Amino acid sequence: MPLLDAVLSLSEAPARDEALQRILRELARVTAADALSVLTAADDGAVTVAAQIGLSPAARGLCFRPAEHPRLRRATLAAGPIRFLDPSEPDPYSGWLLGNAGAIHPIHACMAVPLRVQDRLAGLLTLDACDPHGLRDLRDEDARVFAGLCAAALRLDAGPSPAPETRRLLAPAPGAPAVPGRSAGMQRIEREIAVLAPLSVPVLVTGETGVGKELVARALHERSPRASRPLVVVNCAAIPAQLVESELFGHKKGAFTGATAARAGRFEAARGGTVFLDEVGELPLAAQAQLLRVLQEGEIQPVGDDRAHRVEARVVAATNRDLRREVEEGRFRADLFHRLWVYPICVPPLRERREDIPALCERFAAGLAAELGARRVDFTDAALHALAQRAWPGNVRELKHAVERAVLRRMVAGEGAAGRSLVLRLEDLDPGADARSSAPQAEAIGPPQPLPDPSPPRRVETLAETLERARREAFARAFQAASGNAAVAGRLLGLSRSFAYKEAVRLGLLPGPAPRRR
């Protein structure tokens, strides 16, 4: 029963966001909603997306001011479930639904339920359906029950105490290294984090793809006085160039075609926390000018607004590019480079710190095994030796995926479940992994295509096409890692088994069910 499963999800989840995500999955099973979300309310009235299903991955962390969105304003003032029946009324998620990304006025049914904790507004539960009648079968009483579970989850915060065998993975002891590794390079980074974390100066993290730059950024935030504030992660390379300024700095209603409501940007969502700009070298020059203004003046100017807004957030940026060369070739502003280059942290590639590989392998394997229900994971000496000898062009990310694939193969084969231990052997590992590229694609996707020549004018990919392509690639990678098992792939993607299977069929990654005989 979905309701019982939702209650169990609340009791078993390790922390707030995971509990919310599990509750939304169970609610998705009993509704025809195309998107569900939980937004948390701040003291200043702003609401931020904390968990979601069916929206673009970039929607997580979106911050809205209810006063600027009619539906959100009515939802925050409502005493119970409220349904929005006028499809022409602007919706804050217009253009964010995966099934209708890019649509200006998608026709869909909307519903919201306020989440209250001790008579205080703690957030909102929202449901959106592309079918105007998609939420007709969801009773208000059932919506109230799921909203109550979400409200209870909002009180978890720290979550229950983890099991002894996973406590070290989920909550490192005080004084534990901020980044894993015993090599000289990682010890140097540990010292740099200790010095830089308490400060407000911008930090630039450099290194090859997959070395763990985001982990360094998280450590800088978590060890800073801003740790209780949001850490807003932005992948600059994943945002279409025409949307970058709106995404980072927000926009006013009517600022451009499709801007049916005002929206706050990622810097306002940080609210005194940290903004991590991954792949900062991908920012277009216009957005670089705005970022420079943030660093120099502490101000942003939303798209279509002639007024500046004060923001207070620390900037941590990361890149795998040589920004000095980018400056020389005119693709990166020299003044912004010098603002970011206060104290760069260079993360060494994995091939230069092979002594860290055994500890990293055990960390990755234990984390996934705990999630899937195995008691613990060990490695034979031969397996660890083989892993330590590989080139790992994809660095820590490639190592992590290789270890996870090995664990999943054994789990799919029925080993390591029900609290039993698991030993990974040499034959469980991918043969010849060091000969492949750092980001292997699933066979269903086909070989990577060469970049087009930028000189002639070409058709620009729409947002809907970009999101659909990214969605297909994510599903392909998950099903490849899970050896085609929909339950395991769904768990990796944070989705239910049935939804993962249906999407894989729709995307052409799996064959559909055989037709029934008459």
Coordinates of C-alpha atoms in Angstrom, one line a residue:
M1 CA 0.0 0.0 0.0
P2 CA 1.5 3.4 -1.0
L3 CA 0.4 5.1 2.2
L4 CA 1.9 2.4 4.4
D5 CA 5.1 2.5 2.3
A6 CA 5.2 6.3 2.7
V7 CA 5.0 5.9 6.5
L8 CA 7.7 3.3 6.4
S9 CA 9.8 5.7 4.2
L10 CA 9.5 8.4 6.8
S11 CA 10.6 6.0 9.6
E12 CA 13.5 4.5 7.6
A13 CA 14.9 7.5 5.8
P14 CA 18.3 8.7 7.2
A15 CA 17.6 12.4 6.9
R16 CA 15.0 15.0 5.8
D17 CA 15.6 15.3 2.1
E18 CA 15.7 11.5 1.6
A19 CA 12.5 11.1 3.6
L20 CA 10.8 13.8 1.4
Q21 CA 12.0 12.1 -1.8
R22 CA 10.7 8.7 -0.7
I23 CA 7.3 10.2 0.3
L24 CA 7.0 11.8 -3.1
R25 CA 7.7 8.5 -4.8
E26 CA 4.9 6.8 -3.0
L27 CA 2.5 9.7 -3.7
A28 CA 3.5 9.4 -7.4
R29 CA 2.3 5.8 -7.4
V30 CA -1.3 6.8 -6.5
T31 CA -1.7 9.9 -8.7
A32 CA -1.4 10.8 -12.4
A33 CA 0.7 13.8 -11.5
D34 CA 3.6 14.5 -13.9
A35 CA 5.5 16.5 -11.3
L36 CA 5.5 16.6 -7.5
S37 CA 7.6 18.8 -5.2
V38 CA 8.1 19.9 -1.6
L39 CA 9.1 23.5 -0.9
T40 CA 10.5 24.6 2.4
A41 CA 9.5 28.0 3.8
A42 CA 12.1 30.4 5.2
D43 CA 11.6 33.1 7.9
D44 CA 11.5 35.8 5.2
G45 CA 8.6 34.0 3.4
A46 CA 10.6 32.7 0.5
V47 CA 10.0 29.0 -0.5
T48 CA 12.7 26.7 -1.9
V49 CA 12.4 23.4 -3.7
A50 CA 13.8 20.7 -1.4
A51 CA 12.6 17.6 -3.1
Q52 CA 11.0 16.9 -6.5
I53 CA 10.0 14.3 -9.0
G54 CA 9.3 15.0 -12.7
L55 CA 10.9 18.5 -12.9
S56 CA 14.2 19.3 -14.5
P57 CA 17.1 18.3 -12.2
A58 CA 18.1 22.0 -12.2
A59 CA 14.8 22.8 -10.4
R60 CA 16.1 21.7 -7.1
G61 CA 17.1 24.7 -5.1
L62 CA 14.9 27.1 -7.0
C63 CA 13.7 29.9 -4.7
F64 CA 10.4 31.7 -5.1
R65 CA 8.8 34.7 -3.4
P66 CA 5.1 33.9 -3.0
A67 CA 4.2 37.5 -3.3
E68 CA 5.3 37.4 -6.9
H69 CA 3.5 34.1 -7.8
P70 CA -0.4 34.1 -7.5
R71 CA -0.6 30.4 -7.0
L72 CA 2.1 30.2 -4.4
R73 CA 0.7 33.2 -2.5
R74 CA -2.8 31.5 -2.3
A75 CA -1.3 28.2 -1.3
T76 CA 0.7 29.7 1.6
L77 CA -2.5 31.4 2.9
A78 CA -4.8 28.3 2.4
A79 CA -6.1 26.3 5.3
G80 CA -5.9 23.0 3.4
P81 CA -5.6 21.5 -0.1
I82 CA -6.2 24.1 -2.9
R83 CA -6.7 23.3 -6.6
F84 CA -5.9 25.8 -9.3
L85 CA -8.5 25.4 -12.1
D86 CA -7.6 28.3 -14.4
P87 CA -4.9 27.0 -16.8
S88 CA -4.1 30.5 -18.0
E89 CA -2.9 31.5 -14.6
P90 CA 0.9 31.6 -14.5
D91 CA 2.5 28.6 -12.7
P92 CA 6.0 28.8 -11.1
Y93 CA 6.9 25.5 -12.7
S94 CA 5.9 26.4 -16.3
G95 CA 8.7 25.2 -18.5
W96 CA 10.3 23.1 -15.8
L97 CA 8.2 19.9 -16.2
L98 CA 10.3 17.3 -18.0
G99 CA 7.3 16.4 -20.3
N100 CA 6.7 20.0 -21.2
A101 CA 10.0 21.7 -20.8
G102 CA 10.1 24.9 -22.8
A103 CA 6.3 25.3 -23.1
I104 CA 5.1 28.8 -22.3
H105 CA 1.6 27.9 -21.1
P106 CA 1.4 24.1 -20.6
I107 CA -2.2 23.0 -19.9
H108 CA -2.1 21.1 -16.7
A109 CA -3.9 20.6 -13.4
C110 CA -2.3 22.0 -10.3
M111 CA -2.8 21.4 -6.6
A112 CA -1.0 22.5 -3.5
V113 CA -1.2 21.7 0.2
P114 CA 0.4 23.9 2.9
L115 CA 2.7 22.1 5.4
R116 CA 2.3 23.3 8.9
V117 CA 4.4 22.5 12.0
Q118 CA 3.0 23.8 15.3
D119 CA 0.7 26.3 13.4
R120 CA 3.7 27.7 11.5
L121 CA 4.0 27.4 7.7
A122 CA 6.9 25.1 7.1
G123 CA 6.5 24.6 3.4
L124 CA 4.2 23.4 0.5
L125 CA 3.4 20.1 -1.2
T126 CA 2.7 20.7 -4.9
L127 CA 1.3 18.4 -7.6
D128 CA 1.2 19.2 -11.4
A129 CA -0.3 17.2 -14.2
C130 CA -0.2 17.8 -17.9
D131 CA -3.7 16.3 -18.2
P132 CA -6.3 18.9 -17.1
H133 CA -8.1 16.0 -15.3
G134 CA -4.9 14.4 -14.0
L135 CA -5.5 15.1 -10.3
R136 CA -9.2 14.5 -10.3
D137 CA -8.9 11.1 -8.6
L138 CA -6.7 12.4 -5.7
R139 CA -9.0 13.1 -2.8
D140 CA -8.3 16.1 -0.5
E141 CA -8.2 13.7 2.5
D142 CA -5.4 11.7 0.9
A143 CA -3.6 14.8 0.0
R144 CA -3.8 16.0 3.6
V145 CA -2.3 12.7 4.8
F146 CA 0.7 12.9 2.5
A147 CA 1.1 16.5 3.4
G148 CA 1.2 15.5 7.1
L149 CA 3.9 13.0 6.4
C150 CA 5.9 15.7 4.5
A151 CA 5.5 18.1 7.4
A152 CA 6.7 15.4 9.8
A153 CA 9.7 14.8 7.5
L154 CA 10.6 18.5 7.7
R155 CA 11.2 18.1 11.4
L156 CA 13.8 15.4 10.8
D157 CA 16.7 17.6 9.8
A158 CA 19.6 15.6 11.4
G159 CA 17.8 12.3 10.9
P160 CA 17.9 9.2 13.1
S161 CA 21.2 7.8 14.2
P162 CA 22.7 5.6 11.5
A163 CA 23.5 2.0 12.0
P164 CA 27.0 1.5 13.5
E165 CA 28.5 0.1 10.3
T166 CA 27.4 3.2 8.3
R167 CA 27.9 5.9 10.9
R168 CA 31.4 6.7 9.7
L169 CA 30.2 7.1 6.1
L170 CA 27.2 9.3 6.9
A171 CA 28.6 11.5 9.6
P172 CA 32.4 11.6 9.9
A173 CA 33.7 12.1 13.4
P174 CA 34.8 15.6 14.5
G175 CA 38.4 16.2 13.3
A176 CA 38.0 13.7 10.4
P177 CA 39.5 14.8 7.1
A178 CA 37.3 17.0 5.0
V179 CA 38.3 15.1 1.8
P180 CA 39.3 11.4 1.7
G181 CA 42.9 10.4 1.1
R182 CA 46.2 10.0 2.8
S183 CA 48.5 11.2 0.0
A184 CA 50.6 14.3 0.3
G185 CA 48.4 16.1 -2.2
M186 CA 45.2 15.5 -0.3
Q187 CA 46.8 16.4 3.1
R188 CA 47.9 19.7 1.5
I189 CA 44.3 20.3 0.4
E190 CA 43.1 19.4 3.9
R191 CA 45.4 22.2 5.3
E192 CA 44.2 24.6 2.7
I193 CA 40.5 24.0 3.5
A194 CA 41.2 24.5 7.2
V195 CA 42.7 28.0 6.5
L196 CA 40.2 29.1 3.8
A197 CA 36.9 27.7 5.2
P198 CA 36.4 30.4 7.9
L199 CA 37.0 33.2 5.4
S200 CA 34.6 34.9 2.9
V201 CA 37.1 35.2 0.1
P202 CA 36.2 33.5 -3.2
V203 CA 38.0 30.2 -3.9
L204 CA 38.8 28.6 -7.3
V205 CA 39.1 24.8 -7.3
T206 CA 41.0 23.5 -10.3
G207 CA 41.7 20.0 -11.6
E208 CA 40.8 17.5 -14.2
T209 CA 37.3 16.2 -14.7
G210 CA 36.2 13.8 -12.0
V211 CA 38.9 14.5 -9.4
G212 CA 36.4 15.6 -6.7
K213 CA 36.3 19.4 -7.0
E214 CA 32.7 19.5 -5.7
L215 CA 33.8 17.5 -2.6
V216 CA 36.3 20.3 -1.8
A217 CA 33.6 23.0 -2.3
R218 CA 31.3 21.1 0.1
A219 CA 34.0 20.9 2.7
L220 CA 34.7 24.6 2.4
H221 CA 31.0 25.3 3.0
E222 CA 30.5 22.7 5.8
R223 CA 33.5 24.0 7.8
S224 CA 32.6 27.6 7.4
P225 CA 30.4 29.9 9.6
R226 CA 27.9 29.6 6.7
A227 CA 27.3 25.9 7.2
S228 CA 23.8 26.4 8.5
R229 CA 22.9 28.3 5.3
P230 CA 22.2 26.8 1.9
L231 CA 24.9 25.4 -0.4
V232 CA 23.6 26.1 -3.9
V233 CA 25.3 24.0 -6.6
V234 CA 25.2 25.3 -10.2
N235 CA 26.6 23.4 -13.1
C236 CA 27.3 26.2 -15.5
A237 CA 27.9 23.9 -18.4
A238 CA 24.4 22.4 -18.1
I239 CA 22.5 25.7 -18.5
P240 CA 21.7 26.9 -22.0
A241 CA 23.6 30.1 -22.7
Q242 CA 20.4 32.1 -23.2
L243 CA 19.2 31.1 -19.7
V244 CA 22.3 31.5 -17.7
E245 CA 21.7 35.1 -16.4
S246 CA 18.1 34.2 -15.5
E247 CA 19.2 31.1 -13.7
L248 CA 21.9 32.7 -11.7
F249 CA 20.4 36.2 -11.1
G250 CA 16.7 35.8 -11.6
H251 CA 14.3 37.7 -13.8
K252 CA 11.2 39.9 -13.7
K253 CA 7.8 38.9 -15.0
G254 CA 7.7 39.7 -18.7
A255 CA 11.5 40.1 -19.1
F256 CA 11.4 37.7 -22.1
T257 CA 9.1 35.4 -23.9
G258 CA 7.9 32.7 -21.5
A259 CA 8.7 34.8 -18.3
T260 CA 5.1 34.5 -17.1
A261 CA 6.2 35.2 -13.5
A262 CA 9.1 36.7 -11.6
R263 CA 11.7 34.2 -10.4
A264 CA 14.6 34.5 -7.9
G265 CA 18.0 33.3 -9.1
R266 CA 20.5 31.0 -7.4
F267 CA 22.4 33.8 -5.7
E268 CA 19.2 34.9 -3.9
A269 CA 18.5 31.2 -3.0
A270 CA 21.8 31.0 -1.2
R271 CA 20.6 33.6 1.4
G272 CA 23.9 34.0 3.2
G273 CA 25.3 30.6 2.3
T274 CA 27.6 29.5 -0.5
V275 CA 27.1 29.4 -4.3
F276 CA 29.3 26.7 -6.0
L277 CA 29.8 27.5 -9.7
D278 CA 31.0 24.2 -11.2
E279 CA 32.5 24.6 -14.7
V280 CA 32.7 28.4 -14.3
G281 CA 34.8 28.6 -17.4
E282 CA 31.7 27.8 -19.4
L283 CA 29.9 31.0 -18.5
P284 CA 29.2 33.4 -21.4
L285 CA 30.9 36.8 -21.1
A286 CA 27.6 38.6 -20.3
A287 CA 27.1 36.4 -17.2
Q288 CA 30.8 36.8 -16.3
A289 CA 30.2 40.6 -16.0
Q290 CA 27.3 40.0 -13.6
L291 CA 29.4 37.6 -11.6
L292 CA 32.1 40.2 -11.3
R293 CA 29.6 42.6 -10.0
V294 CA 28.5 40.1 -7.3
L295 CA 32.2 39.7 -6.2
Q296 CA 33.0 43.4 -6.3
E297 CA 29.7 45.0 -5.1
G298 CA 27.6 42.2 -3.6
E299 CA 24.8 43.1 -6.0
I300 CA 22.9 41.4 -8.8
Q301 CA 20.5 42.8 -11.4
P302 CA 17.8 40.3 -12.4
V303 CA 17.0 40.1 -16.1
G304 CA 14.5 42.8 -17.0
D305 CA 15.0 44.7 -13.8
D306 CA 16.5 48.2 -13.7
R307 CA 17.2 48.0 -10.0
A308 CA 20.1 46.3 -8.3
H309 CA 19.5 43.8 -5.4
R310 CA 21.9 43.2 -2.6
V311 CA 23.0 39.6 -2.1
E312 CA 25.2 38.0 0.5
A313 CA 26.8 34.7 -0.5
R314 CA 30.3 33.3 -0.8
V315 CA 31.4 32.1 -4.2
V316 CA 33.4 28.9 -4.7
A317 CA 34.1 28.1 -8.4
A318 CA 35.6 25.2 -10.1
T319 CA 37.0 24.5 -13.6
N320 CA 39.0 21.9 -15.5
R321 CA 40.1 24.6 -18.0
D322 CA 43.2 26.6 -18.1
L323 CA 41.7 30.0 -17.3
R324 CA 44.9 31.9 -18.1
R325 CA 44.7 30.6 -21.6
E326 CA 41.0 31.4 -21.7
V327 CA 41.8 35.0 -20.7
E328 CA 44.5 35.2 -23.4
E329 CA 42.1 34.0 -26.1
G330 CA 39.3 36.4 -25.0
R331 CA 36.9 33.8 -23.6
F332 CA 37.2 34.7 -20.0
R333 CA 37.4 38.2 -18.4
A334 CA 40.8 39.1 -17.0
D335 CA 39.3 41.1 -14.1
L336 CA 37.0 38.2 -13.1
F337 CA 40.0 35.8 -13.3
H338 CA 42.0 37.9 -10.8
R339 CA 39.0 38.1 -8.5
L340 CA 38.6 34.3 -8.4
W341 CA 42.3 33.6 -8.3
V342 CA 42.8 34.8 -4.7
Y343 CA 43.9 31.3 -3.6
P344 CA 43.4 28.5 -6.0
I345 CA 43.1 24.9 -4.7
C346 CA 44.4 22.4 -7.2
V347 CA 43.1 18.8 -6.8
P348 CA 45.6 16.3 -8.2
P349 CA 44.5 13.5 -10.5
L350 CA 44.0 10.0 -9.2
R351 CA 47.1 8.7 -11.1
E352 CA 49.3 11.0 -8.9
R353 CA 47.8 9.6 -5.6
R354 CA 47.4 5.9 -6.1
E355 CA 47.9 5.3 -2.4
D356 CA 44.4 6.8 -1.9
I357 CA 42.7 4.2 -4.1
P358 CA 42.1 1.4 -1.5
A359 CA 40.4 3.8 1.0
L360 CA 38.3 5.3 -1.8
C361 CA 37.2 1.9 -3.0
E362 CA 36.1 0.8 0.4
R363 CA 34.2 4.1 0.9
F364 CA 32.3 3.9 -2.3
A365 CA 31.5 0.2 -1.9
A366 CA 30.3 0.6 1.7
G367 CA 28.1 3.5 0.8
L368 CA 26.3 1.7 -2.0
A369 CA 26.1 -1.6 -0.1
A370 CA 24.5 0.2 2.9
E371 CA 21.9 1.8 0.6
L372 CA 21.1 -1.6 -1.0
G373 CA 20.9 -3.6 2.2
A374 CA 24.2 -5.5 2.3
R375 CA 26.0 -5.6 5.7
R376 CA 29.5 -4.6 4.4
V377 CA 31.8 -4.9 1.4
D378 CA 35.4 -6.2 1.4
F379 CA 37.9 -6.5 -1.4
T380 CA 40.4 -9.3 -2.1
D381 CA 44.0 -8.2 -2.3
A382 CA 44.1 -9.0 -6.0
A383 CA 41.1 -6.8 -6.7
L384 CA 42.6 -3.8 -4.8
H385 CA 45.9 -4.3 -6.5
A386 CA 44.3 -4.4 -9.9
L387 CA 42.3 -1.2 -9.2
A388 CA 45.5 0.6 -8.0
Q389 CA 47.3 -0.2 -11.2
R390 CA 44.8 1.2 -13.6
A391 CA 45.2 4.6 -15.3
W392 CA 41.8 6.0 -14.3
P393 CA 41.6 8.8 -16.9
G394 CA 38.2 9.7 -15.4
N395 CA 39.8 10.0 -12.0
V396 CA 37.7 9.5 -8.8
R397 CA 34.4 9.5 -10.7
E398 CA 35.4 6.7 -12.9
L399 CA 36.8 4.7 -10.0
K400 CA 33.5 5.2 -8.1
H401 CA 31.4 4.0 -11.1
A402 CA 33.6 1.0 -11.6
V403 CA 33.3 -0.1 -7.9
E404 CA 29.5 0.6 -7.9
R405 CA 29.1 -1.6 -11.1
A406 CA 31.0 -4.4 -9.4
V407 CA 28.8 -4.2 -6.3
L408 CA 25.6 -4.0 -8.4
R409 CA 26.6 -7.1 -10.4
R410 CA 26.9 -9.1 -7.2
M411 CA 23.7 -7.7 -5.8
V412 CA 21.8 -8.4 -9.0
A413 CA 23.1 -12.0 -8.8
G414 CA 21.5 -12.3 -5.4
E415 CA 24.6 -12.0 -3.2
G416 CA 25.2 -9.5 -0.4
A417 CA 21.5 -9.0 0.3
A418 CA 19.6 -9.4 3.6
G419 CA 22.4 -8.1 5.7
R420 CA 25.1 -10.5 4.4
S421 CA 28.6 -9.4 3.7
L422 CA 30.0 -9.2 0.2
V423 CA 33.6 -9.7 -1.0
L424 CA 34.5 -8.2 -4.4
R425 CA 37.0 -10.3 -6.4
L426 CA 39.2 -9.5 -9.4
E427 CA 36.7 -11.2 -11.7
D428 CA 33.9 -8.8 -10.5
L429 CA 35.7 -5.8 -12.0
D430 CA 35.5 -4.5 -15.5
P431 CA 38.3 -5.9 -17.6
G432 CA 40.5 -3.3 -19.3
A433 CA 38.8 -0.3 -17.8
D434 CA 42.0 1.7 -18.1
A435 CA 41.8 1.4 -21.9
R436 CA 38.4 3.0 -22.2
S437 CA 37.5 6.6 -22.0
S438 CA 36.7 8.3 -18.8
A439 CA 33.0 8.6 -19.5
P440 CA 31.8 5.5 -21.3
Q441 CA 28.4 5.8 -22.8
A442 CA 25.8 3.1 -22.9
E443 CA 25.5 1.1 -26.1
A444 CA 22.0 2.4 -26.6
I445 CA 23.3 6.0 -26.8
G446 CA 25.8 5.3 -29.6
P447 CA 29.3 6.7 -29.9
P448 CA 29.9 10.3 -28.9
Q449 CA 29.5 12.7 -31.9
P450 CA 32.1 15.3 -32.8
L451 CA 31.4 18.9 -31.8
P452 CA 29.9 20.9 -34.7
D453 CA 31.9 23.6 -36.4
P454 CA 30.8 26.8 -34.7
S455 CA 31.5 29.0 -37.7
P456 CA 28.4 28.4 -39.9
P457 CA 24.9 29.2 -38.4
R458 CA 23.2 26.1 -37.1
R459 CA 20.0 25.3 -35.5
V460 CA 20.1 25.8 -31.7
E461 CA 18.9 22.8 -29.6
T462 CA 15.7 23.7 -27.7
L463 CA 15.5 23.4 -24.0
A464 CA 13.0 20.5 -24.3
E465 CA 15.5 18.6 -26.6
T466 CA 18.4 19.3 -24.3
L467 CA 16.5 17.9 -21.3
E468 CA 15.2 14.9 -23.2
R469 CA 18.7 14.1 -24.4
A470 CA 20.2 14.4 -20.8
R471 CA 17.3 12.3 -19.5
R472 CA 18.0 9.6 -22.0
E473 CA 21.7 9.5 -21.2
A474 CA 21.1 9.4 -17.5
F475 CA 18.6 6.4 -17.9
A476 CA 21.0 4.6 -20.2
R477 CA 23.9 4.9 -17.8
A478 CA 21.8 3.8 -14.9
F479 CA 20.4 0.7 -16.7
Q480 CA 23.9 -0.1 -17.9
A481 CA 25.3 0.0 -14.4
A482 CA 22.3 -2.1 -13.2
S483 CA 22.8 -4.7 -15.9
G484 CA 19.2 -4.0 -17.1
N485 CA 17.6 -4.5 -13.7
A486 CA 14.8 -1.8 -13.4
A487 CA 14.6 -1.9 -9.6
V488 CA 18.3 -1.3 -9.2
A489 CA 18.3 1.4 -11.9
G490 CA 15.4 3.1 -10.3
R491 CA 17.2 3.2 -7.0
L492 CA 20.2 4.7 -8.6
L493 CA 18.0 7.4 -10.3
G494 CA 15.9 8.0 -7.2
L495 CA 12.8 6.7 -8.9
S496 CA 10.3 3.8 -8.4
R497 CA 10.9 0.6 -10.3
S498 CA 7.7 0.9 -12.3
F499 CA 8.5 4.5 -13.4
A500 CA 12.1 3.7 -14.3
Y501 CA 10.9 0.7 -16.4
K502 CA 8.2 2.8 -18.2
E503 CA 10.6 5.6 -19.0
A504 CA 13.3 3.2 -20.2
V505 CA 10.7 1.7 -22.6
R506 CA 9.5 5.1 -23.7
L507 CA 13.1 6.1 -24.4
G508 CA 13.8 3.0 -26.4
L509 CA 16.3 1.6 -24.0
L510 CA 14.3 -1.5 -23.1
P511 CA 11.8 -3.5 -25.2
G512 CA 8.1 -2.9 -24.3
P513 CA 5.9 -5.7 -22.8
A514 CA 4.8 -8.3 -25.3
P515 CA 1.2 -7.8 -26.6
R516 CA -1.4 -10.0 -25.0
R517 CA -2.9 -12.8 -27.0
R518 CA -6.6 -12.5 -27.6

